[in-house]
Every structure is written in structure tokens, then in C-alpha cells.
Amino acid sequence: MTVQQPNSFRTGPDERGHFGLYGGRFVAETLMPLILELEQAYAEAKNDPLFCKQMDGYLKDYVGRPSPLYFAERLSAHLHGAKVYFKREDLNHTGAHKVNNVLGQILLARRMGKPRVIAETGAGMHGVATATMCAKFGLECIVYMGVVDVERQKPNVLRMRALGAEVRPVESGSKTLKDAMNEALRDWVTNVSNTFYCIGTVAGPHPYPMMVRDFQSVIGNETREQMLAAEGRLPDSLIACIGGGSNAMGLFHPFLDDAQVEIYGVEAAGHGLASGLHAASIAGGRPGVLHGNRTYLLMDEDGQINEAHSISAGLDYPGIGPEHAWLNDIKRVKYLSATDEEALAAFQLCSRLEGIIPALEPAHALARVMDLAPQKPADHLMVLNLSGRGDKDLASVADYLERRGG
């Protein structure tokens, strides 16, 4: 077993892209030269002051960072416990955290001279962010999206097309995020010379989990500064939803070595863990290999990937980022889950108490805040990563409530 460097949870992965037993590079031979080229280009870019200055400039002037750290006063009063803060990633340009990572990858694509960009998307927010950045920098953009998600995320499909991207619906498998990622990988193998694959989460072959985490760590770095300014100390706990887990890793990573900070990740439990209709890879899965990395996956007895289910298109994935798998095993992060019903209740509560309509993804984390906050003292500082806004989900919520008769 590969061991991380001593006395820190923040130094991984190792040179082969492993976090303990997880991660690595399980890719077709055709892709290995591209992966190595990308790894080298990223290593050079992150040590290039000009690249970093460019990145910081666009984050400030185009994305709108820093995003606010907002004290949710009415929600905190309602829960009678911890002081709950929201890290407002929903206020970024394009409406979610995805843009932080996409900006970095698109600047890297330009640096590498790749004029064509492909991406996969579930909830559509990564697709919108990729289409946005490709429009800004004049690159061709193709987004793969399962037909189920095309239907339930129509506003985002329209946004991508308005931005000049070609959206390619995927008909195979469960017709959701996993299948969109399969098609994107097939495209990449076919178009190796001119194409950059912009992955939307902390999964895939090394260096993607590390690279996406690094770009998203702006969330946790800002939270640290903002909480010190607001309260004079670090938060006591952090909580975020987990699909692949980039919004969570972005918040968590800068705090992993602060032993006093409790950290919670929340997976999608769908219709309940016992139902089999869920997307909770840690709670209901086991280690295996998918999409270029080894991690916890939802699999049957023969090792075939099970279909994931969640009311949230962005959490509807049968795996989790490899660094999360490692953090679970070493027990640095506690992974919980929330059902569709619980997420919906949290979605409604947040909308009505705070005037903020959250995406269904962070509503899963908010559902656990509703349990955890009342157990904490009044001076406990809890930060929820509000990773996206909920206008994309209003049709799904209305449809769900209509079918439920509520």
C-alpha cells in the first residue's frame, strides 16, 4: 500500500497518482502519452507565475471571486444549534463551483495548443462552465450528456447551445453521467492530437483528481480567510455534498491538517440505501476501477457497474473521487448520506427561510446540517458549501412534488 507523506493529509497523490489504494491511471494505451503530456503541462503551469497571475485575474474579474461567506441567520435560529454559514458558490458566474476548475483547465488547453475541448456533464453546470470558457477563449466545445439529463436539465442545455457548444445526447446505459463520461473518453481516444478533455470532478486518471482539487481549493482557502475575518477563528465543521466530489474537495483540502475541524461529506441516498436505488458509493459500494481510476463504486457481485439513482443529476454517478475514498478509509472525513425526500425538504426550507434557492446537490448536504446543527452548541461554526443555485432544478422539483401529490 502506498503511504502519503508523514504528518500531512494534503501531500497526495504520489508520483503515480495514488491516494493510498485509490487513484492511478487505468487508461487505453492510446491515451497514456496524452495523460503524461497533461501531467507535465500542469506541473509547469502551476509553477509559472504568469499562469497563476492570469488565473487569479480571471477568477476575480470574470468569475466574481471571492464568493461570499454568508451567515444563514434565520436557518441557524430555526435549527437552535450551530451558527451555519454558507459558502456562496452559487453566486459565481455560471451559477456553481464548476467554473473554478474549468477556467484552470481551459487556460491549460490554450497553453497546450489544443483548439477542441470535450466535456461530460450530468446536471449541466460543468457543461455550461466549459461552454462559457470556450466561448470566452474561442475554442470549439463538445459536451456529452445523457438523454435522461438532457430532459431533466433543459435550461442548462439551452444555455450551452446559446454559448456555442454542441451538446451530444448519449443514449447508452442509464443515459446519465457515467455514460456521458464513457462517450467523452471514446471521443478523446479518437481525437488525440487536437482535443483537450475537460473533466468536471475529482475523478478520472491522474493527474485529473489532483488538478481539479487544486483548482477548486480556492473555495477552502477563501473560507479560511473569511471565517478568520468574521469570527477570529477557524470553523468547527465543514459539510458538502459528494457526487464525484469536487466542490467538497475544494472546501475540505485546505483544512485536512487542522485536526480540530470536523469534516462531513454527504452522498445521495436516493430512495434509501436499502432500496438499491441510490448513488452512495461509499455507503453502498466497494473498491473497483472505472473511468481511469480505482475508487469506491456501486457494483454487482460480478463486478458490473450498477446504475446510480438520485433526484439530483449532478450526484447521479456510481463512483466517487479517489481522494475521498482514501479520506474515508483513514477516517479523516465522515461520509453520510441523504435521500431524495430529505434533500427536497432541505431545498424547500432553505428557499423559504433564507431566500436562497439551492441546487438539489448541496440540498443533500443541507439535509444533514438539519440533523447536525441542533446537536452542536451555539458557538459552533459550521460551513456548508452551497455549491450551486437551484433554478436548473425547479422543473425536477415541481415534477417530483406533483407525482408525490405534494
XYZ file of C-alpha atoms in Angstrom:
406
model
C 0.000 0.000 0.000
C 1.255 3.477 -0.898
C 1.667 5.743 2.109
C 1.187 9.501 1.937
C 3.977 11.719 3.214
C 4.060 11.756 7.033
C 2.227 14.285 9.196
C 0.032 15.686 6.439
C -3.188 14.705 4.697
C -2.527 17.297 1.991
C 0.534 15.986 0.142
C -1.033 13.294 -2.078
C -1.174 11.803 -4.552
C 2.172 10.036 -5.023
C 4.038 10.275 -8.338
C 1.846 7.565 -9.895
C -1.336 9.308 -8.854
C -2.282 7.082 -5.914
C -4.033 8.113 -2.707
C -3.340 5.001 -0.663
C -5.027 2.178 -2.578
C -7.003 4.536 -4.817
C -6.495 6.640 -7.935
C -3.872 5.720 -10.519
C -4.043 5.697 -14.318
C -6.115 2.935 -15.890
C -6.379 4.128 -19.481
C -6.104 2.846 -23.040
C -2.554 2.764 -24.405
C -3.510 5.456 -26.928
C -4.277 7.885 -24.114
C -1.170 7.361 -21.989
C 1.010 9.847 -23.967
C -1.759 12.483 -23.604
C -2.061 11.861 -19.881
C 1.699 12.215 -19.437
C 1.724 15.357 -21.607
C -1.097 16.828 -19.499
C 0.690 15.954 -16.255
C 3.853 17.726 -17.415
C 1.928 20.760 -18.738
C 0.061 21.126 -15.437
C 3.256 20.780 -13.369
C 4.862 23.569 -15.430
C 1.766 25.812 -15.399
C 1.201 25.733 -11.642
C 4.813 26.814 -11.091
C 4.576 29.583 -13.694
C 3.863 32.961 -12.017
C 2.314 34.264 -15.259
C -0.205 31.382 -15.425
C -1.104 31.858 -11.744
C -1.491 35.626 -12.196
C -3.714 35.084 -15.248
C -5.829 32.548 -13.339
C -6.250 34.865 -10.326
C -7.175 37.768 -12.603
C -9.954 35.855 -14.377
C -11.226 34.401 -11.076
C -11.598 37.942 -9.732
C -12.828 39.864 -12.773
C -14.720 37.219 -14.763
C -15.895 34.611 -12.243
C -16.532 37.169 -9.488
C -14.416 35.738 -6.681
C -14.117 35.756 -3.774
C -17.602 34.320 -3.261
C -19.237 35.482 -0.007
C -19.220 33.514 3.239
C -22.764 34.207 4.412
C -24.171 33.722 7.943
C -27.533 31.973 7.467
C -29.161 33.693 10.424
C -32.763 32.521 10.079
C -31.763 28.927 9.320
C -29.403 28.903 12.312
C -32.167 30.258 14.588
C -34.610 27.672 13.222
C -32.201 24.794 13.969
C -31.364 26.008 17.529
C -27.715 24.988 17.465
C -24.608 25.805 15.464
C -24.045 29.054 13.596
C -24.450 27.940 9.990
C -22.516 29.725 7.276
C -22.966 29.213 3.512
C -20.005 29.435 1.168
C -21.878 31.044 -1.726
C -20.501 29.234 -4.811
C -23.962 29.716 -6.341
C -23.028 33.377 -6.887
C -20.118 32.604 -9.240
C -20.522 33.411 -12.936
C -22.421 30.394 -14.436
C -24.047 29.651 -11.051
C -21.871 26.942 -9.472
C -18.401 25.938 -8.304
C -17.626 24.186 -11.615
C -16.233 27.336 -13.228
C -13.227 27.439 -10.831
C -11.808 24.225 -12.239
C -12.925 24.770 -15.834
C -11.120 28.107 -16.002
C -7.883 26.383 -14.967
C -8.303 23.548 -17.464
C -9.224 25.828 -20.372
C -6.203 28.049 -19.709
C -4.164 24.826 -19.733
C -5.775 23.713 -23.035
C -4.756 27.030 -24.608
C -1.246 26.688 -23.216
C -1.023 23.185 -24.754
C -2.321 24.400 -28.124
C -5.499 22.273 -28.085
C -8.264 24.039 -30.086
C -11.007 21.459 -29.399
C -12.447 20.829 -25.926
C -14.719 17.976 -24.874
C -16.536 17.538 -21.578
C -19.125 15.346 -19.884
C -21.925 16.739 -17.756
C -24.762 15.491 -15.557
C -26.581 18.445 -14.024
C -25.267 20.569 -16.869
C -23.331 23.032 -14.713
C -19.929 21.662 -15.757
C -21.127 21.734 -19.364
C -22.270 25.340 -19.002
C -18.967 26.348 -17.395
C -16.986 24.620 -20.159
C -19.140 26.169 -22.903
C -18.724 29.573 -21.231
C -14.945 29.406 -21.043
C -14.651 28.005 -24.586
C -16.777 30.919 -25.836
C -14.601 33.388 -23.941
C -11.356 31.978 -25.346
C -12.591 30.986 -28.823
C -12.291 27.195 -28.554
C -14.533 24.517 -30.098
C -16.694 22.857 -27.424
C -18.483 19.476 -27.481
C -20.428 18.377 -24.381
C -21.625 14.800 -23.833
C -24.796 14.477 -21.766
C -27.079 11.508 -21.081
C -30.525 11.874 -22.647
C -32.157 11.494 -19.211
C -30.167 14.512 -18.019
C -30.816 16.430 -21.265
C -34.513 16.109 -20.451
C -34.344 16.998 -16.746
C -31.828 19.834 -17.191
C -33.289 21.593 -20.254
C -32.391 25.145 -19.128
C -28.708 24.194 -18.990
C -28.859 22.515 -22.417
C -30.264 25.754 -23.833
C -27.533 27.753 -22.097
C -24.782 25.535 -23.543
C -26.198 25.856 -27.052
C -26.575 29.614 -26.672
C -22.879 29.732 -25.759
C -21.993 27.958 -28.991
C -21.353 24.444 -27.661
C -22.516 21.285 -29.403
C -24.456 19.101 -26.944
C -24.296 15.406 -27.877
C -27.041 13.349 -26.171
C -25.917 9.878 -25.019
C -28.392 7.005 -25.425
C -26.347 4.147 -23.909
C -26.604 2.578 -20.435
C -28.590 4.554 -17.873
C -28.306 7.613 -20.172
C -26.822 9.701 -17.341
C -23.412 10.992 -16.183
C -21.492 7.688 -16.213
C -22.476 7.085 -19.840
C -21.653 10.665 -20.847
C -18.164 10.155 -19.398
C -17.788 6.872 -21.349
C -18.596 8.673 -24.607
C -16.247 11.558 -23.844
C -13.397 9.092 -23.245
C -14.192 7.371 -26.572
C -14.056 10.734 -28.331
C -10.718 11.526 -26.699
C -9.167 8.250 -27.903
C -10.346 9.063 -31.449
C -9.160 12.684 -31.491
C -5.930 12.572 -29.525
C -3.924 15.234 -31.358
C -6.150 18.332 -31.140
C -8.505 17.622 -28.213
C -8.404 18.538 -24.526
C -10.713 16.572 -22.214
C -12.052 18.885 -19.506
C -13.173 16.598 -16.633
C -15.697 18.087 -14.246
C -14.835 16.385 -10.971
C -12.021 14.933 -8.844
C -12.162 11.600 -10.697
C -10.622 10.102 -13.822
C -6.983 9.146 -14.399
C -4.117 11.001 -12.708
C -3.474 13.985 -12.846
C -7.189 14.937 -13.033
C -8.187 14.240 -9.381
C -5.212 16.286 -8.156
C -5.547 19.039 -10.756
C -9.297 19.563 -10.255
C -8.811 19.554 -6.467
C -6.055 22.161 -6.733
C -8.196 24.466 -8.884
C -11.198 24.039 -6.540
C -9.148 24.630 -3.366
C -9.795 28.348 -3.853
C -13.102 27.583 -2.055
C -11.440 26.347 1.144
C -8.652 28.913 1.036
C -11.186 31.752 0.853
C -13.352 30.156 3.569
C -10.357 30.019 5.885
C -9.585 33.731 5.427
C -13.231 34.790 5.560
C -14.006 32.842 8.743
C -10.918 34.238 10.478
C -12.097 37.724 9.490
C -15.720 37.116 10.583
C -15.207 35.085 13.767
C -11.498 35.312 14.575
C -11.026 31.539 14.344
C -11.376 28.571 12.038
C -14.721 26.831 11.510
C -15.519 23.864 13.759
C -17.072 21.809 10.989
C -17.368 21.685 7.201
C -20.026 19.923 5.160
C -20.562 19.423 1.420
C -22.381 17.117 -0.973
C -20.490 14.421 -2.859
C -21.045 13.114 -6.367
C -17.561 12.806 -7.786
C -16.778 15.299 -5.056
C -15.004 18.373 -6.457
C -16.959 21.010 -4.520
C -16.345 19.035 -1.327
C -12.643 18.505 -2.004
C -12.263 22.202 -2.810
C -13.669 23.112 0.613
C -12.063 20.266 2.586
C -8.499 20.122 1.277
C -7.123 23.335 2.833
C -8.441 22.156 6.254
C -7.366 18.487 6.225
C -4.394 19.119 8.528
C -6.484 21.105 11.042
C -7.345 18.199 13.343
C -9.911 20.193 15.310
C -12.083 20.793 12.196
C -14.745 18.106 11.719
C -15.429 17.299 8.051
C -18.570 15.704 6.589
C -19.309 14.611 3.030
C -22.894 13.764 2.059
C -23.722 11.241 -0.675
C -27.072 10.826 -2.424
C -29.114 8.029 -0.825
C -31.873 8.265 -3.478
C -34.856 6.149 -2.401
C -32.839 4.874 0.573
C -29.703 2.762 0.909
C -31.729 -0.424 1.398
C -33.672 0.171 -1.842
C -30.647 -0.242 -4.098
C -31.799 2.936 -5.882
C -29.151 5.384 -4.700
C -25.802 6.961 -5.616
C -23.947 6.410 -2.312
C -20.703 4.770 -3.460
C -19.009 4.755 -0.059
C -22.049 3.629 1.930
C -23.165 1.039 -0.630
C -20.150 0.277 -2.829
C -16.719 -1.336 -2.831
C -13.349 -0.664 -4.488
C -13.066 -1.192 -8.255
C -11.863 0.527 -11.418
C -13.923 2.917 -13.575
C -13.083 5.874 -15.818
C -9.342 5.565 -15.367
C -9.076 5.302 -11.573
C -9.567 2.893 -8.691
C -12.143 4.022 -6.150
C -15.385 3.022 -4.391
C -18.011 2.003 -6.951
C -21.572 0.708 -6.996
C -21.144 -2.825 -8.395
C -22.976 -6.130 -8.524
C -21.451 -9.469 -7.419
C -19.837 -9.934 -10.852
C -18.157 -6.508 -10.739
C -20.568 -4.933 -13.246
C -21.335 -1.275 -12.516
C -24.792 -0.742 -11.024
C -26.901 2.195 -12.172
C -26.912 5.060 -9.707
C -30.080 6.960 -8.779
C -30.584 10.439 -7.378
C -33.172 13.177 -7.843
C -30.075 15.324 -8.419
C -28.471 14.883 -11.852
C -25.109 16.082 -10.517
C -24.883 13.345 -7.843
C -26.183 10.565 -10.097
C -22.816 8.809 -10.535
C -21.822 5.272 -9.396
C -18.380 6.300 -8.087
C -16.532 8.879 -6.038
C -13.210 10.693 -6.386
C -10.250 8.526 -5.253
C -9.032 11.046 -2.671
C -12.444 10.834 -0.975
C -12.153 7.021 -0.940
C -8.807 7.383 0.833
C -10.071 10.022 3.291
C -12.932 7.681 4.169
C -10.612 4.744 4.838
C -8.275 6.762 7.073
C -11.352 8.276 8.777
C -10.338 11.925 8.303
C -13.701 12.690 6.702
C -17.030 11.236 7.829
C -19.282 10.298 4.895
C -23.046 10.434 5.438
C -25.964 10.241 3.020
C -29.331 11.918 2.392
C -32.370 10.653 0.490
C -34.285 12.410 -2.284
C -37.033 13.255 0.204
C -34.599 14.721 2.750
C -32.864 16.808 0.084
C -36.205 18.117 -1.136
C -37.248 19.118 2.400
C -33.925 20.961 2.835
C -34.337 22.620 -0.587
C -37.742 23.987 0.490
C -36.588 25.057 3.961
C -33.556 26.965 2.663
C -35.617 28.680 -0.026
C -38.251 29.838 2.442
C -36.009 30.788 5.378
C -33.046 32.354 3.574
C -34.432 33.482 0.215
C -31.794 31.305 -1.440
C -32.919 28.522 -3.776
C -30.109 25.936 -3.569
C -29.291 23.365 -6.221
C -30.518 19.880 -5.337
C -26.885 18.781 -4.953
C -25.999 20.955 -1.920
C -29.549 20.420 -0.611
C -28.328 16.891 0.258
C -25.623 18.384 2.492
C -28.150 20.832 3.909
C -30.352 17.877 4.892
C -27.579 16.645 7.190
C -26.965 20.181 8.506
C -30.583 19.979 9.719
C -29.558 16.959 11.873
C -26.051 18.008 12.876
C -26.517 21.708 13.702
C -29.083 21.158 16.514
C -26.610 18.789 18.245
C -23.934 21.495 18.419
C -23.533 24.381 20.898
C -24.460 27.927 19.888
C -20.818 28.937 19.369
C -20.107 26.054 16.951
C -19.209 27.381 13.482
C -20.458 25.177 10.641
C -19.762 25.890 6.959
C -21.924 24.400 4.211
C -20.618 24.591 0.665
C -23.621 25.948 -1.241
C -22.121 24.682 -4.469
C -24.781 25.832 -6.941
C -28.061 27.631 -7.462
C -31.363 25.832 -7.862
C -33.059 27.431 -10.852
C -31.874 24.486 -13.001
C -33.792 22.111 -10.688
C -37.169 23.838 -10.425
C -38.808 21.682 -13.125
C -37.464 18.472 -11.495
C -38.724 19.590 -8.088
C -42.158 20.550 -9.464
C -42.433 17.225 -11.281
C -41.415 15.275 -8.166
C -43.887 17.114 -5.960
C -46.681 16.623 -8.496
C -46.059 12.875 -8.710
C -45.868 12.659 -4.918
C -49.095 14.622 -4.630
C -47.448 17.431 -2.658
